[in-house]
Amino acid sequence: MIERISPPGVPAPRGPYSPAVRAGDFIFVSGQVPVDPATQQLISGDIAVETRQVLNNVKQILEGCGATLADVVKCGVYLADGGDFAAMNAVYAEFFGAAKPARATVVTGFALPGVRVEIEAIAYKPTGPS
């Protein structure tokens, strides 16, 4: 079964996609950018501030799906500037601690002007007994 999920209190999608999709025991979180869910506005600051907002958004979406960051098995990280890697990585480590998911980090351009970091996640959270 596939379920498209838009938990309350998360940034509204800026296009035709769902914040998360549950497919069986997997939860796919769409790429999140540094949008404040209270104002729905893109925030700007240093890359640490922006990464923290992005990961808070990912965390909030996962919680709305009944999962946590500890359930994440894979992340994709997209940066506008490779020079931001170390600062992004330090914040990322704060959020994931010992629960280190697999990850790829790519330097790329973004369709939305002003975006410097985007993170997507895949979590594994069984819905019940097998």
A tleap script that builds the chain and sets N, CA, C and O, in Angstrom:
source leaprc.protein.ff14SB
mol = sequence {
  NMET ILE GLU ARG ILE SER PRO PRO GLY VAL
  PRO ALA PRO ARG GLY PRO TYR SER PRO ALA
  VAL ARG ALA GLY ASP PHE ILE PHE VAL SER
  GLY GLN VAL PRO VAL ASP PRO ALA THR GLN
  GLN LEU ILE SER GLY ASP ILE ALA VAL GLU
  THR ARG GLN VAL LEU ASN ASN VAL LYS GLN
  ILE LEU GLU GLY CYS GLY ALA THR LEU ALA
  ASP VAL VAL LYS CYS GLY VAL TYR LEU ALA
  ASP GLY GLY ASP PHE ALA ALA MET ASN ALA
  VAL TYR ALA GLU PHE PHE GLY ALA ALA LYS
  PRO ALA ARG ALA THR VAL VAL THR GLY PHE
  ALA LEU PRO GLY VAL ARG VAL GLU ILE GLU
  ALA ILE ALA TYR LYS PRO THR GLY PRO CSER
}
set mol.1.N position { 0.843 -1.182 0.000 }
set mol.1.CA position { 0.000 0.000 0.000 }
set mol.1.C position { 0.891 1.249 0.000 }
set mol.1.O position { 1.934 1.279 0.652 }
set mol.2.N position { 0.476 2.247 -0.718 }
set mol.2.CA position { 1.193 3.511 -0.783 }
set mol.2.C position { 0.319 4.598 -0.162 }
set mol.2.O position { -0.855 4.741 -0.502 }
set mol.3.N position { 0.910 5.353 0.748 }
set mol.3.CA position { 0.191 6.441 1.429 }
set mol.3.C position { 0.990 7.726 1.274 }
set mol.3.O position { 2.178 7.770 1.594 }
set mol.4.N position { 0.338 8.762 0.785 }
set mol.4.CA position { 0.961 10.077 0.660 }
set mol.4.C position { 0.623 10.874 1.917 }
set mol.4.O position { -0.544 10.998 2.291 }
set mol.5.N position { 1.665 11.418 2.569 }
set mol.5.CA position { 1.476 12.001 3.892 }
set mol.5.C position { 1.913 13.460 3.905 }
set mol.5.O position { 3.012 13.801 3.468 }
set mol.6.N position { 1.028 14.314 4.416 }
set mol.6.CA position { 1.325 15.736 4.633 }
set mol.6.C position { 1.038 16.047 6.098 }
set mol.6.O position { -0.051 16.518 6.428 }
set mol.7.N position { 2.012 15.786 6.989 }
set mol.7.CA position { 1.772 16.018 8.415 }
set mol.7.C position { 1.511 17.497 8.703 }
set mol.7.O position { 2.029 18.364 7.999 }
set mol.8.N position { 0.720 17.789 9.724 }
set mol.8.CA position { 0.510 19.191 10.104 }
set mol.8.C position { 1.797 19.795 10.648 }
set mol.8.O position { 2.626 19.089 11.224 }
set mol.9.N position { 1.963 21.113 10.464 }
set mol.9.CA position { 3.090 21.829 11.039 }
set mol.9.C position { 4.393 21.695 10.284 }
set mol.9.O position { 5.453 22.011 10.824 }
set mol.10.N position { 4.337 21.226 9.028 }
set mol.10.CA position { 5.559 21.117 8.223 }
set mol.10.C position { 5.445 22.085 7.046 }
set mol.10.O position { 4.349 22.526 6.702 }
set mol.11.N position { 6.586 22.412 6.431 }
set mol.11.CA position { 6.513 23.324 5.287 }
set mol.11.C position { 5.610 22.781 4.183 }
set mol.11.O position { 5.640 21.589 3.875 }
set mol.12.N position { 4.818 23.651 3.602 }
set mol.12.CA position { 3.955 23.257 2.489 }
set mol.12.C position { 4.822 22.979 1.262 }
set mol.12.O position { 5.769 23.718 0.994 }
set mol.13.N position { 4.506 21.926 0.519 }
set mol.13.CA position { 5.269 21.658 -0.697 }
set mol.13.C position { 5.224 22.856 -1.647 }
set mol.13.O position { 4.198 23.527 -1.764 }
set mol.14.N position { 6.337 23.115 -2.317 }
set mol.14.CA position { 6.435 24.222 -3.267 }
set mol.14.C position { 6.254 23.721 -4.690 }
set mol.14.O position { 6.667 24.376 -5.647 }
set mol.15.N position { 5.644 22.574 -4.821 }
set mol.15.CA position { 5.399 21.980 -6.130 }
set mol.15.C position { 4.455 20.801 -5.992 }
set mol.15.O position { 3.910 20.563 -4.915 }
set mol.16.N position { 4.259 20.067 -7.070 }
set mol.16.CA position { 3.322 18.943 -7.063 }
set mol.16.C position { 3.944 17.663 -6.496 }
set mol.16.O position { 4.195 16.706 -7.228 }
set mol.17.N position { 4.187 17.662 -5.189 }
set mol.17.CA position { 4.746 16.483 -4.529 }
set mol.17.C position { 4.241 16.426 -3.094 }
set mol.17.O position { 3.731 17.410 -2.559 }
set mol.18.N position { 4.391 15.259 -2.484 }
set mol.18.CA position { 4.005 15.051 -1.086 }
set mol.18.C position { 5.236 15.217 -0.200 }
set mol.18.O position { 6.339 14.862 -0.615 }
set mol.19.N position { 5.071 15.751 1.017 }
set mol.19.CA position { 6.209 15.829 1.928 }
set mol.19.C position { 6.804 14.448 2.216 }
set mol.19.O position { 8.017 14.305 2.369 }
set mol.20.N position { 5.935 13.436 2.287 }
set mol.20.CA position { 6.403 12.071 2.538 }
set mol.20.C position { 5.474 11.083 1.860 }
set mol.20.O position { 4.291 11.348 1.647 }
set mol.21.N position { 6.042 9.942 1.530 }
set mol.21.CA position { 5.265 8.838 0.978 }
set mol.21.C position { 5.688 7.578 1.725 }
set mol.21.O position { 6.872 7.248 1.793 }
set mol.22.N position { 4.695 6.874 2.289 }
set mol.22.CA position { 4.966 5.578 2.919 }
set mol.22.C position { 4.633 4.511 1.884 }
set mol.22.O position { 3.534 4.486 1.329 }
set mol.23.N position { 5.596 3.634 1.635 }
set mol.23.CA position { 5.406 2.484 0.755 }
set mol.23.C position { 5.803 1.260 1.562 }
set mol.23.O position { 6.987 0.961 1.720 }
set mol.24.N position { 4.806 0.559 2.068 }
set mol.24.CA position { 5.090 -0.566 2.955 }
set mol.24.C position { 5.734 -0.058 4.228 }
set mol.24.O position { 5.184 0.804 4.913 }
set mol.25.N position { 6.900 -0.594 4.541 }
set mol.25.CA position { 7.601 -0.216 5.769 }
set mol.25.C position { 8.613 0.908 5.556 }
set mol.25.O position { 9.339 1.275 6.480 }
set mol.26.N position { 8.661 1.452 4.343 }
set mol.26.CA position { 9.594 2.539 4.037 }
set mol.26.C position { 8.862 3.876 3.965 }
set mol.26.O position { 7.733 3.958 3.482 }
set mol.27.N position { 9.525 4.918 4.451 }
set mol.27.CA position { 9.013 6.291 4.380 }
set mol.27.C position { 10.028 7.103 3.582 }
set mol.27.O position { 11.202 7.177 3.944 }
set mol.28.N position { 9.567 7.705 2.503 }
set mol.28.CA position { 10.410 8.529 1.650 }
set mol.28.C position { 10.068 9.988 1.923 }
set mol.28.O position { 8.951 10.427 1.651 }
set mol.29.N position { 11.021 10.735 2.457 }
set mol.29.CA position { 10.813 12.151 2.753 }
set mol.29.C position { 11.373 12.966 1.601 }
set mol.29.O position { 12.551 12.855 1.262 }
set mol.30.N position { 10.518 13.788 1.000 }
set mol.30.CA position { 10.953 14.648 -0.101 }
set mol.30.C position { 12.043 15.595 0.372 }
set mol.30.O position { 12.132 15.921 1.555 }
set mol.31.N position { 12.867 16.029 -0.567 }
set mol.31.CA position { 13.934 16.970 -0.249 }
set mol.31.C position { 13.380 18.199 0.454 }
set mol.31.O position { 12.423 18.819 -0.009 }
set mol.32.N position { 13.995 18.539 1.573 }
set mol.32.CA position { 13.585 19.697 2.368 }
set mol.32.C position { 14.633 20.795 2.250 }
set mol.32.O position { 15.837 20.541 2.281 }
set mol.33.N position { 14.146 22.009 2.115 }
set mol.33.CA position { 15.000 23.190 2.068 }
set mol.33.C position { 14.730 23.996 3.336 }
set mol.33.O position { 13.796 23.675 4.071 }
set mol.34.N position { 15.522 25.037 3.616 }
set mol.34.CA position { 15.363 25.768 4.877 }
set mol.34.C position { 14.158 26.704 4.898 }
set mol.34.O position { 14.302 27.926 4.851 }
set mol.35.N position { 12.977 26.113 4.969 }
set mol.35.CA position { 11.729 26.869 5.064 }
set mol.35.C position { 11.221 26.779 6.495 }
set mol.35.O position { 11.133 25.693 7.067 }
set mol.36.N position { 10.891 27.918 7.059 }
set mol.36.CA position { 10.302 27.978 8.399 }
set mol.36.C position { 8.836 27.564 8.261 }
set mol.36.O position { 8.075 28.250 7.579 }
set mol.37.N position { 8.419 26.459 8.892 }
set mol.37.CA position { 7.037 26.014 8.736 }
set mol.37.C position { 6.004 26.997 9.292 }
set mol.37.O position { 4.849 26.978 8.867 }
set mol.38.N position { 6.402 27.856 10.234 }
set mol.38.CA position { 5.468 28.830 10.818 }
set mol.38.C position { 5.135 29.937 9.829 }
set mol.38.O position { 4.000 30.410 9.779 }
set mol.39.N position { 6.130 30.352 9.039 }
set mol.39.CA position { 5.922 31.468 8.101 }
set mol.39.C position { 5.849 31.022 6.647 }
set mol.39.O position { 5.417 31.777 5.776 }
set mol.40.N position { 6.279 29.779 6.393 }
set mol.40.CA position { 6.377 29.231 5.029 }
set mol.40.C position { 7.374 30.019 4.169 }
set mol.40.O position { 7.300 29.993 2.941 }
set mol.41.N position { 8.300 30.715 4.824 }
set mol.41.CA position { 9.303 31.501 4.108 }
set mol.41.C position { 10.667 30.825 4.192 }
set mol.41.O position { 11.015 30.204 5.197 }
set mol.42.N position { 11.427 30.962 3.113 }
set mol.42.CA position { 12.797 30.481 3.075 }
set mol.42.C position { 13.623 31.310 4.058 }
set mol.42.O position { 13.591 32.540 4.007 }
set mol.43.N position { 14.352 30.659 4.940 }
set mol.43.CA position { 15.219 31.395 5.858 }
set mol.43.C position { 16.609 31.479 5.249 }
set mol.43.O position { 16.983 30.665 4.406 }
set mol.44.N position { 17.362 32.467 5.685 }
set mol.44.CA position { 18.751 32.545 5.250 }
set mol.44.C position { 19.606 32.852 6.456 }
set mol.44.O position { 19.161 33.477 7.419 }
set mol.45.N position { 20.802 32.412 6.385 }
set mol.45.CA position { 21.772 32.587 7.457 }
set mol.45.C position { 23.013 31.866 7.012 }
set mol.45.O position { 23.221 31.658 5.817 }
set mol.46.N position { 23.838 31.482 7.954 }
set mol.46.CA position { 24.974 30.681 7.527 }
set mol.46.C position { 24.483 29.261 7.259 }
set mol.46.O position { 23.348 28.918 7.591 }
set mol.47.N position { 25.330 28.449 6.664 }
set mol.47.CA position { 24.907 27.105 6.260 }
set mol.47.C position { 24.515 26.257 7.463 }
set mol.47.O position { 23.674 25.368 7.331 }
set mol.48.N position { 25.100 26.506 8.632 }
set mol.48.CA position { 24.722 25.750 9.831 }
set mol.48.C position { 23.273 26.046 10.221 }
set mol.48.O position { 22.524 25.126 10.547 }
set mol.49.N position { 22.878 27.302 10.192 }
set mol.49.CA position { 21.499 27.694 10.517 }
set mol.49.C position { 20.535 27.062 9.512 }
set mol.49.O position { 19.492 26.531 9.894 }
set mol.50.N position { 20.887 27.121 8.239 }
set mol.50.CA position { 20.015 26.578 7.194 }
set mol.50.C position { 19.923 25.055 7.289 }
set mol.50.O position { 18.842 24.489 7.128 }
set mol.51.N position { 21.050 24.391 7.550 }
set mol.51.CA position { 21.032 22.929 7.679 }
set mol.51.C position { 20.197 22.511 8.879 }
set mol.51.O position { 19.458 21.529 8.813 }
set mol.52.N position { 20.311 23.247 9.966 }
set mol.52.CA position { 19.524 22.945 11.172 }
set mol.52.C position { 18.017 23.036 10.860 }
set mol.52.O position { 17.243 22.189 11.306 }
set mol.53.N position { 17.608 24.048 10.105 }
set mol.53.CA position { 16.193 24.179 9.746 }
set mol.53.C position { 15.760 23.021 8.851 }
set mol.53.O position { 14.688 22.448 9.045 }
set mol.54.N position { 16.589 22.682 7.881 }
set mol.54.CA position { 16.278 21.567 6.979 }
set mol.54.C position { 16.094 20.276 7.775 }
set mol.54.O position { 15.112 19.562 7.572 }
set mol.55.N position { 17.020 19.974 8.671 }
set mol.55.CA position { 16.923 18.726 9.428 }
set mol.55.C position { 15.785 18.752 10.436 }
set mol.55.O position { 15.202 17.706 10.722 }
set mol.56.N position { 15.455 19.909 10.978 }
set mol.56.CA position { 14.253 20.000 11.818 }
set mol.56.C position { 13.009 19.701 10.998 }
set mol.56.O position { 12.084 19.056 11.491 }
set mol.57.N position { 12.973 20.164 9.748 }
set mol.57.CA position { 11.836 19.872 8.874 }
set mol.57.C position { 11.749 18.374 8.591 }
set mol.57.O position { 10.667 17.792 8.662 }
set mol.58.N position { 12.886 17.746 8.272 }
set mol.58.CA position { 12.910 16.298 8.033 }
set mol.58.C position { 12.418 15.566 9.282 }
set mol.58.O position { 11.589 14.660 9.193 }
set mol.59.N position { 12.932 15.963 10.433 }
set mol.59.CA position { 12.544 15.334 11.705 }
set mol.59.C position { 11.039 15.464 11.948 }
set mol.59.O position { 10.387 14.496 12.340 }
set mol.60.N position { 10.487 16.657 11.716 }
set mol.60.CA position { 9.057 16.894 11.933 }
set mol.60.C position { 8.204 16.037 10.993 }
set mol.60.O position { 7.181 15.492 11.406 }
set mol.61.N position { 8.615 15.922 9.759 }
set mol.61.CA position { 7.878 15.080 8.801 }
set mol.61.C position { 7.926 13.624 9.237 }
set mol.61.O position { 6.905 12.938 9.224 }
set mol.62.N position { 9.106 13.147 9.622 }
set mol.62.CA position { 9.218 11.764 10.094 }
set mol.62.C position { 8.327 11.522 11.306 }
set mol.62.O position { 7.634 10.507 11.378 }
set mol.63.N position { 8.344 12.455 12.257 }
set mol.63.CA position { 7.491 12.296 13.447 }
set mol.63.C position { 6.026 12.245 13.061 }
set mol.63.O position { 5.249 11.505 13.665 }
set mol.64.N position { 5.636 13.036 12.046 }
set mol.64.CA position { 4.259 13.005 11.559 }
set mol.64.C position { 3.892 11.689 10.889 }
set mol.64.O position { 2.716 11.394 10.676 }
set mol.65.N position { 4.909 10.906 10.562 }
set mol.65.CA position { 4.710 9.584 9.950 }
set mol.65.C position { 4.930 8.455 10.959 }
set mol.65.O position { 4.879 7.278 10.600 }
set mol.66.N position { 5.176 8.820 12.232 }
set mol.66.CA position { 5.397 7.815 13.264 }
set mol.66.C position { 6.811 7.281 13.313 }
set mol.66.O position { 7.037 6.189 13.835 }
set mol.67.N position { 7.769 8.023 12.783 }
set mol.67.CA position { 9.165 7.583 12.755 }
set mol.67.C position { 10.057 8.650 13.391 }
set mol.67.O position { 9.585 9.723 13.765 }
set mol.68.N position { 11.344 8.344 13.508 }
set mol.68.CA position { 12.321 9.281 14.051 }
set mol.68.C position { 13.553 9.292 13.149 }
set mol.68.O position { 13.649 8.512 12.202 }
set mol.69.N position { 14.476 10.172 13.450 }
set mol.69.CA position { 15.732 10.207 12.705 }
set mol.69.C position { 16.505 8.899 12.851 }
set mol.69.O position { 17.261 8.529 11.954 }
set mol.70.N position { 16.328 8.200 13.961 }
set mol.70.CA position { 17.007 6.916 14.164 }
set mol.70.C position { 16.526 5.855 13.176 }
set mol.70.O position { 17.206 4.848 12.978 }
set mol.71.N position { 15.370 6.063 12.557 }
set mol.71.CA position { 14.827 5.121 11.571 }
set mol.71.C position { 15.340 5.389 10.159 }
set mol.71.O position { 15.064 4.611 9.246 }
set mol.72.N position { 16.082 6.480 9.969 }
set mol.72.CA position { 16.571 6.846 8.635 }
set mol.72.C position { 17.679 5.895 8.213 }
set mol.72.O position { 18.629 5.660 8.960 }
set mol.73.N position { 17.547 5.342 6.995 }
set mol.73.CA position { 18.549 4.427 6.464 }
set mol.73.C position { 19.408 5.070 5.373 }
set mol.73.O position { 20.511 4.600 5.094 }
set mol.74.N position { 18.904 6.146 4.755 }
set mol.74.CA position { 19.645 6.783 3.660 }
set mol.74.C position { 19.235 8.238 3.540 }
set mol.74.O position { 18.053 8.569 3.635 }
set mol.75.N position { 20.218 9.105 3.331 }
set mol.75.CA position { 19.966 10.524 3.062 }
set mol.75.C position { 20.672 10.930 1.777 }
set mol.75.O position { 21.716 10.387 1.415 }
set mol.76.N position { 20.085 11.878 1.116 }
set mol.76.CA position { 20.735 12.565 0.013 }
set mol.76.C position { 20.887 14.017 0.429 }
set mol.76.O position { 19.909 14.658 0.814 }
set mol.77.N position { 22.102 14.541 0.356 }
set mol.77.CA position { 22.376 15.924 0.734 }
set mol.77.C position { 22.835 16.657 -0.515 }
set mol.77.O position { 23.712 16.183 -1.237 }
set mol.78.N position { 22.242 17.809 -0.762 }
set mol.78.CA position { 22.567 18.618 -1.932 }
set mol.78.C position { 23.010 19.988 -1.455 }
set mol.78.O position { 22.302 20.651 -0.697 }
set mol.79.N position { 24.183 20.409 -1.903 }
set mol.79.CA position { 24.750 21.700 -1.513 }
set mol.79.C position { 24.999 22.557 -2.744 }
set mol.79.O position { 25.395 22.052 -3.794 }
set mol.80.N position { 24.767 23.844 -2.609 }
set mol.80.CA position { 25.074 24.780 -3.684 }
set mol.80.C position { 26.575 25.046 -3.760 }
set mol.80.O position { 27.100 25.350 -4.831 }
set mol.81.N position { 27.266 24.932 -2.625 }
set mol.81.CA position { 28.688 25.263 -2.545 }
set mol.81.C position { 29.413 24.180 -1.754 }
set mol.81.O position { 29.119 23.964 -0.578 }
set mol.82.N position { 30.353 23.504 -2.394 }
set mol.82.CA position { 31.114 22.463 -1.714 }
set mol.82.C position { 31.880 22.981 -0.514 }
set mol.82.O position { 32.223 22.206 0.379 }
set mol.83.N position { 32.157 24.279 -0.475 }
set mol.83.CA position { 32.838 24.875 0.661 }
set mol.83.C position { 31.998 24.844 1.934 }
set mol.83.O position { 32.523 25.062 3.025 }
set mol.84.N position { 30.696 24.574 1.806 }
set mol.84.CA position { 29.801 24.491 2.966 }
set mol.84.C position { 29.759 23.099 3.582 }
set mol.84.O position { 29.081 22.879 4.586 }
set mol.85.N position { 30.491 22.151 2.976 }
set mol.85.CA position { 30.392 20.760 3.422 }
set mol.85.C position { 30.705 20.582 4.907 }
set mol.85.O position { 29.916 19.962 5.621 }
set mol.86.N position { 31.817 21.099 5.387 }
set mol.86.CA position { 32.227 20.866 6.784 }
set mol.86.C position { 31.196 21.398 7.771 }
set mol.86.O position { 30.862 20.714 8.739 }
set mol.87.N position { 30.691 22.597 7.545 }
set mol.87.CA position { 29.700 23.181 8.462 }
set mol.87.C position { 28.387 22.410 8.406 }
set mol.87.O position { 27.766 22.170 9.442 }
set mol.88.N position { 27.953 22.015 7.196 }
set mol.88.CA position { 26.742 21.203 7.072 }
set mol.88.C position { 26.941 19.884 7.799 }
set mol.88.O position { 26.067 19.439 8.544 }
set mol.89.N position { 28.085 19.263 7.582 }
set mol.89.CA position { 28.379 17.955 8.153 }
set mol.89.C position { 28.376 17.993 9.681 }
set mol.89.O position { 27.935 17.033 10.313 }
set mol.90.N position { 28.852 19.069 10.281 }
set mol.90.CA position { 28.867 19.198 11.736 }
set mol.90.C position { 27.438 19.219 12.290 }
set mol.90.O position { 27.153 18.563 13.292 }
set mol.91.N position { 26.551 19.960 11.650 }
set mol.91.CA position { 25.147 19.999 12.093 }
set mol.91.C position { 24.485 18.645 11.854 }
set mol.91.O position { 23.760 18.144 12.714 }
set mol.92.N position { 24.733 18.063 10.700 }
set mol.92.CA position { 24.184 16.748 10.362 }
set mol.92.C position { 24.560 15.733 11.448 }
set mol.92.O position { 23.715 14.953 11.887 }
set mol.93.N position { 25.817 15.743 11.879 }
set mol.93.CA position { 26.285 14.823 12.921 }
set mol.93.C position { 25.551 15.048 14.241 }
set mol.93.O position { 25.274 14.087 14.959 }
set mol.94.N position { 25.230 16.299 14.572 }
set mol.94.CA position { 24.452 16.596 15.789 }
set mol.94.C position { 23.100 15.897 15.752 }
set mol.94.O position { 22.655 15.349 16.760 }
set mol.95.N position { 22.450 15.914 14.604 }
set mol.95.CA position { 21.104 15.351 14.476 }
set mol.95.C position { 21.105 13.827 14.470 }
set mol.95.O position { 20.216 13.209 15.056 }
set mol.96.N position { 22.087 13.212 13.818 }
set mol.96.CA position { 22.052 11.759 13.667 }
set mol.96.C position { 22.870 11.014 14.713 }
set mol.96.O position { 22.613 9.834 14.954 }
set mol.97.N position { 23.840 11.660 15.339 }
set mol.97.CA position { 24.616 11.008 16.392 }
set mol.97.C position { 25.139 9.662 15.948 }
set mol.97.O position { 25.741 9.546 14.880 }
set mol.98.N position { 24.911 8.623 16.775 }
set mol.98.CA position { 25.398 7.281 16.480 }
set mol.98.C position { 24.562 6.572 15.416 }
set mol.98.O position { 25.013 5.580 14.844 }
set mol.99.N position { 23.369 7.055 15.145 }
set mol.99.CA position { 22.480 6.440 14.146 }
set mol.99.C position { 22.818 7.006 12.765 }
set mol.99.O position { 22.055 7.785 12.194 }
set mol.100.N position { 23.963 6.604 12.248 }
set mol.100.CA position { 24.465 7.175 10.993 }
set mol.100.C position { 23.850 6.450 9.789 }
set mol.100.O position { 24.167 5.287 9.541 }
set mol.101.N position { 22.976 7.128 9.043 }
set mol.101.CA position { 22.439 6.490 7.838 }
set mol.101.C position { 23.465 6.517 6.703 }
set mol.101.O position { 24.440 7.267 6.752 }
set mol.102.N position { 23.233 5.697 5.691 }
set mol.102.CA position { 24.018 5.809 4.463 }
set mol.102.C position { 23.728 7.188 3.877 }
set mol.102.O position { 22.666 7.757 4.130 }
set mol.103.N position { 24.666 7.731 3.092 }
set mol.103.CA position { 24.458 9.095 2.597 }
set mol.103.C position { 25.265 9.341 1.338 }
set mol.103.O position { 26.339 8.774 1.140 }
set mol.104.N position { 24.721 10.198 0.496 }
set mol.104.CA position { 25.457 10.764 -0.635 }
set mol.104.C position { 25.335 12.271 -0.518 }
set mol.104.O position { 24.277 12.787 -0.155 }
set mol.105.N position { 26.418 12.982 -0.825 }
set mol.105.CA position { 26.396 14.442 -0.820 }
set mol.105.C position { 26.856 14.917 -2.184 }
set mol.105.O position { 27.893 14.492 -2.693 }
set mol.106.N position { 26.062 15.811 -2.771 }
set mol.106.CA position { 26.302 16.291 -4.126 }
set mol.106.C position { 26.300 17.815 -4.133 }
set mol.106.O position { 25.482 18.441 -3.459 }
set mol.107.N position { 27.206 18.404 -4.887 }
set mol.107.CA position { 27.191 19.848 -5.113 }
set mol.107.C position { 26.417 20.075 -6.408 }
set mol.107.O position { 26.714 19.464 -7.435 }
set mol.108.N position { 25.418 20.964 -6.347 }
set mol.108.CA position { 24.513 21.150 -7.477 }
set mol.108.C position { 23.924 22.553 -7.486 }
set mol.108.O position { 24.148 23.334 -6.561 }
set mol.109.N position { 23.179 22.868 -8.523 }
set mol.109.CA position { 22.391 24.099 -8.565 }
set mol.109.C position { 20.972 23.779 -8.115 }
set mol.109.O position { 20.587 22.611 -8.055 }
set mol.110.N position { 20.203 24.797 -7.802 }
set mol.110.CA position { 18.830 24.609 -7.336 }
set mol.110.C position { 17.854 25.394 -8.197 }
set mol.110.O position { 18.178 26.470 -8.701 }
set mol.111.N position { 16.653 24.843 -8.359 }
set mol.111.CA position { 15.602 25.523 -9.118 }
set mol.111.C position { 15.054 26.726 -8.352 }
set mol.111.O position { 14.628 27.707 -8.961 }
set mol.112.N position { 15.063 26.654 -7.025 }
set mol.112.CA position { 14.545 27.736 -6.183 }
set mol.112.C position { 15.695 28.669 -5.802 }
set mol.112.O position { 16.606 28.253 -5.086 }
set mol.113.N position { 15.671 29.911 -6.263 }
set mol.113.CA position { 16.762 30.841 -5.953 }
set mol.113.C position { 16.941 31.014 -4.438 }
set mol.113.O position { 15.965 31.064 -3.689 }
set mol.114.N position { 18.188 31.103 -4.010 }
set mol.114.CA position { 18.489 31.320 -2.604 }
set mol.114.C position { 18.709 30.059 -1.805 }
set mol.114.O position { 19.184 30.129 -0.672 }
set mol.115.N position { 18.376 28.902 -2.361 }
set mol.115.CA position { 18.565 27.644 -1.638 }
set mol.115.C position { 20.036 27.258 -1.706 }
set mol.115.O position { 20.658 27.291 -2.768 }
set mol.116.N position { 20.576 26.890 -0.545 }
set mol.116.CA position { 21.973 26.454 -0.471 }
set mol.116.C position { 22.126 25.025 0.006 }
set mol.116.O position { 23.187 24.424 -0.163 }
set mol.117.N position { 21.049 24.459 0.618 }
set mol.117.CA position { 21.109 23.080 1.103 }
set mol.117.C position { 19.722 22.454 1.002 }
set mol.117.O position { 18.709 23.093 1.287 }
set mol.118.N position { 19.704 21.200 0.593 }
set mol.118.CA position { 18.471 20.407 0.541 }
set mol.118.C position { 18.838 19.004 0.985 }
set mol.118.O position { 19.890 18.481 0.616 }
set mol.119.N position { 17.957 18.389 1.788 }
set mol.119.CA position { 18.206 17.031 2.273 }
set mol.119.C position { 16.928 16.217 2.124 }
set mol.119.O position { 15.843 16.648 2.512 }
set mol.120.N position { 17.088 15.013 1.543 }
set mol.120.CA position { 15.994 14.049 1.458 }
set mol.120.C position { 16.368 12.837 2.296 }
set mol.120.O position { 17.545 12.618 2.581 }
set mol.121.N position { 15.369 12.043 2.694 }
set mol.121.CA position { 15.647 10.901 3.568 }
set mol.121.C position { 14.730 9.732 3.245 }
set mol.121.O position { 13.601 9.903 2.786 }
set mol.122.N position { 15.247 8.552 3.499 }
set mol.122.CA position { 14.462 7.323 3.426 }
set mol.122.C position { 14.567 6.660 4.793 }
set mol.122.O position { 15.666 6.424 5.297 }
set mol.123.N position { 13.421 6.364 5.385 }
set mol.123.CA position { 13.386 5.717 6.697 }
set mol.123.C position { 12.721 4.349 6.576 }
set mol.123.O position { 11.906 4.119 5.683 }
set mol.124.N position { 13.076 3.459 7.475 }
set mol.124.CA position { 12.467 2.139 7.549 }
set mol.124.C position { 11.773 2.037 8.900 }
set mol.124.O position { 12.423 2.048 9.945 }
set mol.125.N position { 10.447 1.937 8.869 }
set mol.125.CA position { 9.662 1.871 10.107 }
set mol.125.C position { 8.524 0.888 9.879 }
set mol.125.O position { 7.496 1.255 9.312 }
set mol.126.N position { 8.696 -0.372 10.318 }
set mol.126.CA position { 7.617 -1.342 10.146 }
set mol.126.C position { 6.318 -0.847 10.785 }
set mol.126.O position { 6.329 -0.254 11.863 }
set mol.127.N position { 5.212 -1.099 10.107 }
set mol.127.CA position { 3.922 -0.616 10.564 }
set mol.127.C position { 3.281 -1.560 11.588 }
set mol.127.O position { 2.297 -1.189 12.227 }
set mol.128.N position { 3.806 -2.737 11.752 }
set mol.128.CA position { 3.227 -3.655 12.721 }
set mol.128.C position { 3.848 -5.029 12.574 }
set mol.128.O position { 4.811 -5.202 11.826 }
set mol.129.N position { 3.295 -6.024 13.293 }
set mol.129.CA position { 3.837 -7.382 13.224 }
set mol.129.C position { 3.737 -7.947 11.810 }
set mol.129.O position { 2.804 -7.643 11.068 }
set mol.130.N position { 4.709 -8.769 11.457 }
set mol.130.CA position { 4.709 -9.387 10.117 }
set mol.130.C position { 3.811 -10.575 10.079 }
set mol.130.O position { 3.685 -11.220 9.039 }
savepdb mol mol.pdb
quit
